[in-house]
mmCIF file of C-alpha atoms in Angstrom:
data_model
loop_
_atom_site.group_PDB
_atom_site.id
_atom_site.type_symbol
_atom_site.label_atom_id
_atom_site.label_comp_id
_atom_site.label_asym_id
_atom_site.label_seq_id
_atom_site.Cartn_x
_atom_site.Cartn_y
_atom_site.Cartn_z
ATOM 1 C CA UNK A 1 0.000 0.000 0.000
ATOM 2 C CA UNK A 2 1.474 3.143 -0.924
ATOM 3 C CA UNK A 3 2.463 6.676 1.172
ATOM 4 C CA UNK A 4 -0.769 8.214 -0.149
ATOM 5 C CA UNK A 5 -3.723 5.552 0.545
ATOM 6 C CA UNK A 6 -2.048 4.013 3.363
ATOM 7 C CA UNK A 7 -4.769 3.631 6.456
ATOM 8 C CA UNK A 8 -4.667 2.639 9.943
ATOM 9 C CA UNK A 9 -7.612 1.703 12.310
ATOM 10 C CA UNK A 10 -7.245 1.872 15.995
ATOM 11 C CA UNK A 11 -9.355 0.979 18.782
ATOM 12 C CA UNK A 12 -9.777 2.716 21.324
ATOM 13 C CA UNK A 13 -10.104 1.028 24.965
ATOM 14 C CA UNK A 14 -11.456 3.094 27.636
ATOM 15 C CA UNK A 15 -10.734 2.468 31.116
ATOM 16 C CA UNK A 16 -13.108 3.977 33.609
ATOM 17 C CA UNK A 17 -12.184 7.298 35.152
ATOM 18 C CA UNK A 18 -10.106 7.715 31.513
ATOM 19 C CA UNK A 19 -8.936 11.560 31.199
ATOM 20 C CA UNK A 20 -11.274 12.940 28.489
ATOM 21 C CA UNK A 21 -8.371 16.126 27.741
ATOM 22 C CA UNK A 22 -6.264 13.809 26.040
ATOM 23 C CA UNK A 23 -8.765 10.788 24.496
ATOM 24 C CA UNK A 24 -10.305 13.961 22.496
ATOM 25 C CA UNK A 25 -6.985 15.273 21.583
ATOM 26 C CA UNK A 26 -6.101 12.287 19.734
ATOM 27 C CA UNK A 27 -9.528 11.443 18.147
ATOM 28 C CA UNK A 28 -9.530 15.408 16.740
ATOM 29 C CA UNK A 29 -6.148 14.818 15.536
ATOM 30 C CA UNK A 30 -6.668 11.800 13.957
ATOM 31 C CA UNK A 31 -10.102 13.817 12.142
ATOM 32 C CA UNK A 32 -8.661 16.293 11.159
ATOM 33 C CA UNK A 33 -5.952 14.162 9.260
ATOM 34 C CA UNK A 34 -8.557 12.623 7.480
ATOM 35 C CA UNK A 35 -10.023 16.438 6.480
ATOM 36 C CA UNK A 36 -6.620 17.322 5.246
ATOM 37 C CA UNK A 37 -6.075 14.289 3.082
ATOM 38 C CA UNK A 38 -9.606 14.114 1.608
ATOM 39 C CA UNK A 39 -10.152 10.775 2.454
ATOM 40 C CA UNK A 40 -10.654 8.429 6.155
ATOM 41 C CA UNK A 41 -6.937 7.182 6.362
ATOM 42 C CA UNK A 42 -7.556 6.741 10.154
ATOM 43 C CA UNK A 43 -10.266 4.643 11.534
ATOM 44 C CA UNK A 44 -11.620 3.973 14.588
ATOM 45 C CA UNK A 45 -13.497 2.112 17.260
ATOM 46 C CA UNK A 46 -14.126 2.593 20.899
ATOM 47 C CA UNK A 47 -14.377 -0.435 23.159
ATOM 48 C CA UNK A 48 -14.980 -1.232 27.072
ATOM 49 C CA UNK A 49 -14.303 -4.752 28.883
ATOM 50 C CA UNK A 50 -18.017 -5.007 28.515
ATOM 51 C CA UNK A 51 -19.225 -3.263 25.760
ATOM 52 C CA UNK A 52 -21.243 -0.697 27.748
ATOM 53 C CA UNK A 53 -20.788 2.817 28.155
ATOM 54 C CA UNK A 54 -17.617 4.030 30.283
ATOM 55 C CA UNK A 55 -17.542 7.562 32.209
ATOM 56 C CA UNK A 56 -14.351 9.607 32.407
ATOM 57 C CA UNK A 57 -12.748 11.198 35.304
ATOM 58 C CA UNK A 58 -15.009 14.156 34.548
ATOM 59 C CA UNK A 59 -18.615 12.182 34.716
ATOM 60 C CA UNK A 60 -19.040 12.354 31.382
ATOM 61 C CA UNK A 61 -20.387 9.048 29.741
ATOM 62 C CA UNK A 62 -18.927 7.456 26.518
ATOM 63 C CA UNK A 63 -20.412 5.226 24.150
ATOM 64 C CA UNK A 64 -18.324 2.480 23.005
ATOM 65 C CA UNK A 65 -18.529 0.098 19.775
ATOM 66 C CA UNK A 66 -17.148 -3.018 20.882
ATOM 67 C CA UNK A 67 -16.446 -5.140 23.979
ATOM 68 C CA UNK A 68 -13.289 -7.390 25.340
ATOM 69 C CA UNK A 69 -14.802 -10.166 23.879
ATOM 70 C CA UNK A 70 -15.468 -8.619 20.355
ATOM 71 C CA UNK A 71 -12.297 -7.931 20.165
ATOM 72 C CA UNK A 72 -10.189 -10.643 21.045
ATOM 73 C CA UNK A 73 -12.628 -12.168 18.000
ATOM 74 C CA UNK A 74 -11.483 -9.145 16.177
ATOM 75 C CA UNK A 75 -7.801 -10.417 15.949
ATOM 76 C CA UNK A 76 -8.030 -13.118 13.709
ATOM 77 C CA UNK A 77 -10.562 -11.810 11.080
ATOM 78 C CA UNK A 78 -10.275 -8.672 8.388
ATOM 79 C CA UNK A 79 -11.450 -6.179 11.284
ATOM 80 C CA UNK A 80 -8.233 -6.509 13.509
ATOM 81 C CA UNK A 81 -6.655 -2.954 14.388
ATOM 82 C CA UNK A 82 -3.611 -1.759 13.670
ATOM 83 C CA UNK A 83 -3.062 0.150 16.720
ATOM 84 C CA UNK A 84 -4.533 -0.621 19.999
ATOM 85 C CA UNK A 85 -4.854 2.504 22.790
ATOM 86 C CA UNK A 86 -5.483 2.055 26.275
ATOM 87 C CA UNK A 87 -7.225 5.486 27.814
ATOM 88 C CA UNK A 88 -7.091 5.837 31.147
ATOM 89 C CA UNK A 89 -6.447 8.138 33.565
ATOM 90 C CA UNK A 90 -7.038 8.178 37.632
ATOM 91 C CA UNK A 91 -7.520 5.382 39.921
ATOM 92 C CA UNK A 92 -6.136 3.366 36.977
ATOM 93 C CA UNK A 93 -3.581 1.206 39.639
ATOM 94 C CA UNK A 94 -7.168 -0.004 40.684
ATOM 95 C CA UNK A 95 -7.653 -1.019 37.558
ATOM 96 C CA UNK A 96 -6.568 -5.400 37.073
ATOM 97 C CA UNK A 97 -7.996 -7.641 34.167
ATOM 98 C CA UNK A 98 -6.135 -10.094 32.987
ATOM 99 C CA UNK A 99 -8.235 -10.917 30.189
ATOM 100 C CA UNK A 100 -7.301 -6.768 29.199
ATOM 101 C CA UNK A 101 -3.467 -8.065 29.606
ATOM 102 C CA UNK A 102 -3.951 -11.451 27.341
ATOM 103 C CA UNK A 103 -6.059 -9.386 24.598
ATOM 104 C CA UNK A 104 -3.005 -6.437 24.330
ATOM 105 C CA UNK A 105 -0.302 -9.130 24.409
ATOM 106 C CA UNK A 106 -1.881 -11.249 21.479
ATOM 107 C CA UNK A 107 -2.456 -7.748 19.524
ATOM 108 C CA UNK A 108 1.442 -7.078 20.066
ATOM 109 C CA UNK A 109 1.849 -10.141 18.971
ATOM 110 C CA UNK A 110 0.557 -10.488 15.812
ATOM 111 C CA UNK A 111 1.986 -7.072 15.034
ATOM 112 C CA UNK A 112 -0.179 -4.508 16.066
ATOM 113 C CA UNK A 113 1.160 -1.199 17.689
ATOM 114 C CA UNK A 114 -0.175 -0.912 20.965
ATOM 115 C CA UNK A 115 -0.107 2.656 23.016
ATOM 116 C CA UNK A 116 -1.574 4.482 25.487
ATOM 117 C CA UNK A 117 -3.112 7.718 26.801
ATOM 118 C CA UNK A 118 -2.558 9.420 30.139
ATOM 119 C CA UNK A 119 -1.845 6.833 33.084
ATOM 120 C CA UNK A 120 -2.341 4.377 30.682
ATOM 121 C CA UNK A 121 1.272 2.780 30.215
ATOM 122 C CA UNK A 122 0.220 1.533 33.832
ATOM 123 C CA UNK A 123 -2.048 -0.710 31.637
ATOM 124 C CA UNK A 124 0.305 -1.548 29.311
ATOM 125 C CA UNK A 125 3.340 -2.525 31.956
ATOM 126 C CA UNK A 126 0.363 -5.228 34.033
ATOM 127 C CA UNK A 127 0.257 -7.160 30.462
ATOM 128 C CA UNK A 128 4.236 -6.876 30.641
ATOM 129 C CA UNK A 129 4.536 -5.178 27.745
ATOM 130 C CA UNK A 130 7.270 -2.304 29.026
ATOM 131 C CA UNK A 131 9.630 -4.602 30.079
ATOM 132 C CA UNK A 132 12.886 -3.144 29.035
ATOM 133 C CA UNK A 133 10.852 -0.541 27.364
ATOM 134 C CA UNK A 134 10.743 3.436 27.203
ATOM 135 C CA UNK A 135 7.364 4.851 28.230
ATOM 136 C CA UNK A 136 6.089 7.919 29.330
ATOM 137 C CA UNK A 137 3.497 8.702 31.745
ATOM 138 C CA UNK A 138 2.211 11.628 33.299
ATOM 139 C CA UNK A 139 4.384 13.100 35.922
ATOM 140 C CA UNK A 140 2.239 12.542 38.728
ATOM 141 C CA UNK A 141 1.905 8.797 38.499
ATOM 142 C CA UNK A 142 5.428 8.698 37.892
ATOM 143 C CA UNK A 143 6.985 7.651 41.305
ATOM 144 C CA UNK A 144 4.296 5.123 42.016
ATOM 145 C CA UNK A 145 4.645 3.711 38.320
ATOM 146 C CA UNK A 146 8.761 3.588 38.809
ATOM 147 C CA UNK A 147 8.237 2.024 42.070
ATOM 148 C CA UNK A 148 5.606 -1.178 40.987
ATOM 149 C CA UNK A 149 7.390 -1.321 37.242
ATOM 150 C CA UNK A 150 10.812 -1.177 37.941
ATOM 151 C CA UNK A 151 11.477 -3.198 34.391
ATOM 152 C CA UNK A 152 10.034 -0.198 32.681
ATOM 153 C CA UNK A 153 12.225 2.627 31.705
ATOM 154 C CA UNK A 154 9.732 5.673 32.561
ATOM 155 C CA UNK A 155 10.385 9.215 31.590
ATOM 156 C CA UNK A 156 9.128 11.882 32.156
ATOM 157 C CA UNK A 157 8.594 13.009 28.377
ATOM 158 C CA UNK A 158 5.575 14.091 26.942
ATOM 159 C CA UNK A 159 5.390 10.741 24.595
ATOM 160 C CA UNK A 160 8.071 7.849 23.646
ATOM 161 C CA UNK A 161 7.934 5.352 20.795
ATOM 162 C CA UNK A 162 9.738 2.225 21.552
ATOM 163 C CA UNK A 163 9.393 0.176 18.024
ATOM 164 C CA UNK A 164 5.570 -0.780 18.331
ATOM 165 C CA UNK A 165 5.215 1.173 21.792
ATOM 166 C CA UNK A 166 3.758 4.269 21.703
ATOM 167 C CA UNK A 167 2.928 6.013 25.456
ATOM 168 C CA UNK A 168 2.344 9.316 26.141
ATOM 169 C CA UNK A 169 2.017 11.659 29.495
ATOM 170 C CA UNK A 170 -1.589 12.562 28.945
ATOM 171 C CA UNK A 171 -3.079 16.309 28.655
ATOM 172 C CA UNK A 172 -1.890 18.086 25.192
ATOM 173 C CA UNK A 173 0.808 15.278 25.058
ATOM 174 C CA UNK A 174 -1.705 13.238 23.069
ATOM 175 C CA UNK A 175 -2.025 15.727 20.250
ATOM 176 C CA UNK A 176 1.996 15.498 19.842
ATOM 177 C CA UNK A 177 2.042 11.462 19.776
ATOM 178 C CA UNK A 178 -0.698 11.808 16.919
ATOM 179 C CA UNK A 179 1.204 14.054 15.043
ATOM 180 C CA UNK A 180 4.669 11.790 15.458
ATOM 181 C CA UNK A 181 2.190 9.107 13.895
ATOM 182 C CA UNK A 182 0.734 11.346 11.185
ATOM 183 C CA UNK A 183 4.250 12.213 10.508
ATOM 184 C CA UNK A 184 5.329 8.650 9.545
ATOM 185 C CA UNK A 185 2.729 7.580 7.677
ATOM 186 C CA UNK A 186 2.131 11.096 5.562
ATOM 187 C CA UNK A 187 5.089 13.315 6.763
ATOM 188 C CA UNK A 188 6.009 17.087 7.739
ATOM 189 C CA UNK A 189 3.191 18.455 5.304
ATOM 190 C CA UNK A 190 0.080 17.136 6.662
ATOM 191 C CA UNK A 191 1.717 17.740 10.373
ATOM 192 C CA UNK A 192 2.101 21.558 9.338
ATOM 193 C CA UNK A 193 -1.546 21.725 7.798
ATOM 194 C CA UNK A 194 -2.718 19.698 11.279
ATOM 195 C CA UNK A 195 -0.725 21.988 13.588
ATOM 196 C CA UNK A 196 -2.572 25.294 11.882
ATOM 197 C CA UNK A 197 -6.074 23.629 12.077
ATOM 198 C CA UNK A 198 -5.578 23.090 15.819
ATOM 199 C CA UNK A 199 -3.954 26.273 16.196
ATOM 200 C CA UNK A 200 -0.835 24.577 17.447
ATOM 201 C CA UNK A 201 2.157 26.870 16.881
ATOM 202 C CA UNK A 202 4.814 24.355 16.832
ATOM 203 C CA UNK A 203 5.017 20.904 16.860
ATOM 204 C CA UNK A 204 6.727 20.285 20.613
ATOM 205 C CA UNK A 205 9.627 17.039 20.553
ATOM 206 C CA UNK A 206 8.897 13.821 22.782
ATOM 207 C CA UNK A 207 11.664 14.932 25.166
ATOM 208 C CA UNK A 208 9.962 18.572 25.811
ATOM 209 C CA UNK A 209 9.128 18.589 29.188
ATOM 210 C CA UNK A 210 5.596 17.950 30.727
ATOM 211 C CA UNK A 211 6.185 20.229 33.678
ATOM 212 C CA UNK A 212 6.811 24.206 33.765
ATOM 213 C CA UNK A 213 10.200 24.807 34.375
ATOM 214 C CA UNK A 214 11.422 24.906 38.163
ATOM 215 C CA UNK A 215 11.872 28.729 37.673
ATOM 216 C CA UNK A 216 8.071 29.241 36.143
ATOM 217 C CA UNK A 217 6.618 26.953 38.747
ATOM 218 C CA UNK A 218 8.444 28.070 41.734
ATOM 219 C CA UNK A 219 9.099 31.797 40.782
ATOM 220 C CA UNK A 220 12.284 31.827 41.941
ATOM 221 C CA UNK A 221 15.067 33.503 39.423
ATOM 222 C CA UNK A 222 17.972 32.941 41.515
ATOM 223 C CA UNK A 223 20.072 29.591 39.538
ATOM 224 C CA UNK A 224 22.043 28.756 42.105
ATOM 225 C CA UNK A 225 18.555 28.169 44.092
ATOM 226 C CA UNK A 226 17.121 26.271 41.154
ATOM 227 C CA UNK A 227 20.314 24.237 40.466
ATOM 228 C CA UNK A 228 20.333 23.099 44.083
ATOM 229 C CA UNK A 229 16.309 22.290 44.141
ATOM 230 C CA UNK A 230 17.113 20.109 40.744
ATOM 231 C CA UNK A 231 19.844 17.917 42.999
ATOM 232 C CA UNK A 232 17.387 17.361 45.408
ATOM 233 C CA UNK A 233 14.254 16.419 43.383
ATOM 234 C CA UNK A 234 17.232 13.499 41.839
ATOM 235 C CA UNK A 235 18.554 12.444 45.269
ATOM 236 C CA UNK A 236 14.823 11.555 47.013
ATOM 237 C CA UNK A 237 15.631 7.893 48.222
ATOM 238 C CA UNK A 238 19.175 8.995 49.189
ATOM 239 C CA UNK A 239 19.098 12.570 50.086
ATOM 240 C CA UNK A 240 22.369 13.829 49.851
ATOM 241 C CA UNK A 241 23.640 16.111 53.333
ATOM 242 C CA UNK A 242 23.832 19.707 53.088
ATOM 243 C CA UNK A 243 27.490 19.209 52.857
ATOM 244 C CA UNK A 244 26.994 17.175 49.787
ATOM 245 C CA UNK A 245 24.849 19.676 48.973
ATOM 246 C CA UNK A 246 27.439 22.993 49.254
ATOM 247 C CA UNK A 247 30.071 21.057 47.742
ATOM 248 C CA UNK A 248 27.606 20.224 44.102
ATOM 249 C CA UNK A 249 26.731 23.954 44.313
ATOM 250 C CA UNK A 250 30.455 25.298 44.899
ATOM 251 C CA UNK A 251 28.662 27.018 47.884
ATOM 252 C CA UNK A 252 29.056 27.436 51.849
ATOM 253 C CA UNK A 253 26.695 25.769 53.817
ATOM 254 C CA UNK A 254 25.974 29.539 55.105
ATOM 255 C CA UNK A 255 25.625 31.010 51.755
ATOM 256 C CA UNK A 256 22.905 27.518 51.097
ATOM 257 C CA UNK A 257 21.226 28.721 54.121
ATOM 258 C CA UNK A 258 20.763 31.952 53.613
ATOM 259 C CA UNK A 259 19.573 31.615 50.082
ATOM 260 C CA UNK A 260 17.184 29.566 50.836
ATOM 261 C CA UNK A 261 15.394 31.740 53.727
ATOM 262 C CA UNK A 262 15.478 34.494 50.629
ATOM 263 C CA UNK A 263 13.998 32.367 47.877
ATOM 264 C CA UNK A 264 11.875 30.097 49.703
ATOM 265 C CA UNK A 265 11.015 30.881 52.902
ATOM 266 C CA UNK A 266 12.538 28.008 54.658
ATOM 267 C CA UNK A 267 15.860 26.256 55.351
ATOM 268 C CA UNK A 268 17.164 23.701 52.713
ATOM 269 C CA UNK A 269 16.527 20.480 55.266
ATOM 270 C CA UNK A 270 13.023 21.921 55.417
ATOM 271 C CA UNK A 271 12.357 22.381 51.934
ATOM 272 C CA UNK A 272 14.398 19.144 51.249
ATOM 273 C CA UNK A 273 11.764 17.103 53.942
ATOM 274 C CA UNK A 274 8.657 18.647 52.189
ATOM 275 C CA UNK A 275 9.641 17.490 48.458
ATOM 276 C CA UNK A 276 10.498 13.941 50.142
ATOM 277 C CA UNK A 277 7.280 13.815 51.758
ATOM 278 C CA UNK A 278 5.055 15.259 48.632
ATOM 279 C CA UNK A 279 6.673 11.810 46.872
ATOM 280 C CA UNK A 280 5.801 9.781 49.648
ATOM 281 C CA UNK A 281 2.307 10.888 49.475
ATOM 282 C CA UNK A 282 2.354 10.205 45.585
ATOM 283 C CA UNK A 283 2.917 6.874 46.973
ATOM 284 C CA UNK A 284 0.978 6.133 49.312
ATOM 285 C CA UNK A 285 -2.275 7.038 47.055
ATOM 286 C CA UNK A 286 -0.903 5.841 43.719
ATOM 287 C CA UNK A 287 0.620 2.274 44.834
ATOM 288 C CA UNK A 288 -0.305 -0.719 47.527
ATOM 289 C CA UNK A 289 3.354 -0.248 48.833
ATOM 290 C CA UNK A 290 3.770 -1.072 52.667
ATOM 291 C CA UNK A 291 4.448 2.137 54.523
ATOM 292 C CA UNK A 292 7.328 0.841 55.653
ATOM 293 C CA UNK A 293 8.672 0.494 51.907
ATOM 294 C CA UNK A 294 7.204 3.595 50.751
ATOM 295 C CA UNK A 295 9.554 5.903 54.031
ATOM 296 C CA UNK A 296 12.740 3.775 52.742
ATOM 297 C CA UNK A 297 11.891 5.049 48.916
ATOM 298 C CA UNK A 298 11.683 8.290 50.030
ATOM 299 C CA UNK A 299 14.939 8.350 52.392
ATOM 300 C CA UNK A 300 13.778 7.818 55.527
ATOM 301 C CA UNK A 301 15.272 5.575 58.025
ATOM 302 C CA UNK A 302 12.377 4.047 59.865
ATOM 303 C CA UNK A 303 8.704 4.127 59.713
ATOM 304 C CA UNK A 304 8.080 5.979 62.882
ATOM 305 C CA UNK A 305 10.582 8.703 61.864
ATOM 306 C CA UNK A 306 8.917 8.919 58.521
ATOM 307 C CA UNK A 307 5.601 8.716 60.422
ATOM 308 C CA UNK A 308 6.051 11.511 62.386
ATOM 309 C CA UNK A 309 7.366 13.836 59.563
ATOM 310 C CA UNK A 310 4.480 13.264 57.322
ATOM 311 C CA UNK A 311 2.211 14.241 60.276
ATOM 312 C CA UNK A 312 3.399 17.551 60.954
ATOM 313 C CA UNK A 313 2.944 18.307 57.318
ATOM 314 C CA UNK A 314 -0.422 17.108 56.247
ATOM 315 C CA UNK A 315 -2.340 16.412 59.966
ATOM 316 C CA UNK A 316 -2.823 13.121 59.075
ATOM 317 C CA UNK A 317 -0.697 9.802 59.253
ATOM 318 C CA UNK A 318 0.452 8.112 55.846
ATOM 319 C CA UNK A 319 -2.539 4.864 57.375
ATOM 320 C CA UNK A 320 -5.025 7.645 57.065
ATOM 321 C CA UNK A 321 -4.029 9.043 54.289
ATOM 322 C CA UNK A 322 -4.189 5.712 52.542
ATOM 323 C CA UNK A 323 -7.498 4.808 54.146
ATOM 324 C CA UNK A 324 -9.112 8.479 52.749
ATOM 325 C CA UNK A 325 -7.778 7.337 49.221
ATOM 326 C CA UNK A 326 -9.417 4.401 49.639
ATOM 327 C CA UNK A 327 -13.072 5.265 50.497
ATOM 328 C CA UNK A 328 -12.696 8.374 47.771
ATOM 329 C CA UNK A 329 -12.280 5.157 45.252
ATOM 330 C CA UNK A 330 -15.106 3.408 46.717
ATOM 331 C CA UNK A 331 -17.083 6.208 47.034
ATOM 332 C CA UNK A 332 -16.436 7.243 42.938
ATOM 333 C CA UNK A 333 -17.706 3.767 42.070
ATOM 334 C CA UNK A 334 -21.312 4.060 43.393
ATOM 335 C CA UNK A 335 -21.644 6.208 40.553
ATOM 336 C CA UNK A 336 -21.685 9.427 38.736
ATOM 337 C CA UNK A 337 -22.788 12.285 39.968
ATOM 338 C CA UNK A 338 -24.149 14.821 37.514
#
């Protein structure tokens, strides 16, 4: 099949709770595509474990075309995809079907791309598809995802493609996978003419980052500050000692000090403690890691210690903080409130 009549059709899975930001962003890409070109090079499908209608994180229900079963049917006949893409988005470590990891291992298999939206490389890694893979995933899920996959090589990039892998961080991230895709199959052309119907002013890399820089989301200007919060934010499970610290910087541990009460309002062990313990939390609500485990990824030496620490800073221990995470999961599957 040549450059200009080649077609793809994906399918779609939707995990409940899927983000809707980015599941749009790729359908609309993919549309548009097919506006540009004149004809429907991409096709779609949107299926469900059960074939019924699945709600995203924002309440709002989806229709779907197919089920699990469908599809798995699907592989062997003329209306197999050739791309599978989990959507998903919160509560999706909650999420466990093993007939979901069979189905995406057999679609690998017989040479479909498989990729995902969002959280949904979390998907991907239960079927044991990242294994020695590069995957994104959206910063936030990141240390619990690093923690339960270690096998995976996560980034935090807004999409990767590992040969048939394609994963991306979620949010606007999507539209930038799409266009890698569109780029392959039709090239820099249709991209351009995509980019100006979404009012996209440049087509962003899959090693941009997915965060605003430290100095746009802390507001600090001051380099040596932002150099020194950098080292920290990459020494979590072995924080380094101020020492360490002033001799990275080329600093004294006075000057460290004192720059820090400027810039941030607090001494560096403080600030270093409350970056330690926002991980932790990531944790503790993003992963079924013992508490214990979860204070020695985040450099603390014992539970109590860690215990303590997390107290002071949120009025609640890391159990209750757990046990809240769990009842606002149980409580978001009653239903949908509209």
């Amino acid at each position: 099949m040549n450059k200009q009549t080649k077609k793809r059709s994906l399918v779609f899975f939707l995990v409940p709770h899927f983000t809707l930001l980015p599941f749009a962003g790729a359908i609309e890409t993919l549309r548009i595509a097919n506006r540009m070109l004149g004809y429907a090079a991409y096709e779609w499908r949107l299926a469900s474990v059960d074939g019924q209608k699945v709600h995203s994180s924002s309440g709002i229900g989806m229709e779907v075309n197919s089920s699990l079963a469908d599809e798995r049917r699907f592989l062997s006949g003329e209306n197999r995809p050739s791309m599978v893409i989990v959507c998903s988005g919160i509560y999706v470590e909650e999420f466990h079907n093993k007939s979901v990891n069979a189905w995406l291992r057999e679609a690998y298999n017989r040479g479909a791309a498989i990729g995902s939206l969002c959280t949904g490389a979390h998907v991907l890694a239960q079927a044991g598809l990242l294994n020695g893979k590069r995957c994104a995933i959206h910063w936030e899920n990141l240390p619990g995802f690093s923690e339960t996959f270690p096998q995976a090589e996560v980034y935090a990039d807004l999409y990767e493609v590992d040969g048939n892998l394609y994963t991306c961080a979620g949010g606007t991230a999507s539209l930038d996978m799409m266009l890698n895709l569109i780029g392959q199959d039709f090239g820099e052309g249709l991209v351009n003419r995509v980019c100006e119907q979404h009012l996209t002013d440049r087509v962003r890399s899959a090693h941009d980052r997915q965060r605003l820089p430290l100095r746009a989301r802390l507001g600090v200007q001051n380099s040596k500050v932002l150099s020194i919060i950098e080292l920290m934010e990459s020494n979590l499970s072995e924080p380094l000692s101020l020492l360490e610290i002033a001799d990275d910087a080329g600093l004294s541990r006075r000057q460290i000090e004192r720059l820090f009460r400027q810039e941030m309002g607090r001494s560096p062990a403080r600030y270093y403690l409350e970056i330690r313990l926002d991980r932790a939390r990531h944790l503790l609500v993003q992963s079924s890691m013992p508490v214990v485990e979860v204070a020695v990824a985040c450099g603390f030496v014992s539970a109590s210690h860690f215990s303590k620490c997390y107290r002071e800073l949120y009025n609640r221990s890391p159990q209750q903080e757990r046990a809240e995470r769990k009842l606002t999961m149980t409580t978001n599957r009653t239903g949908v409130v509209v």
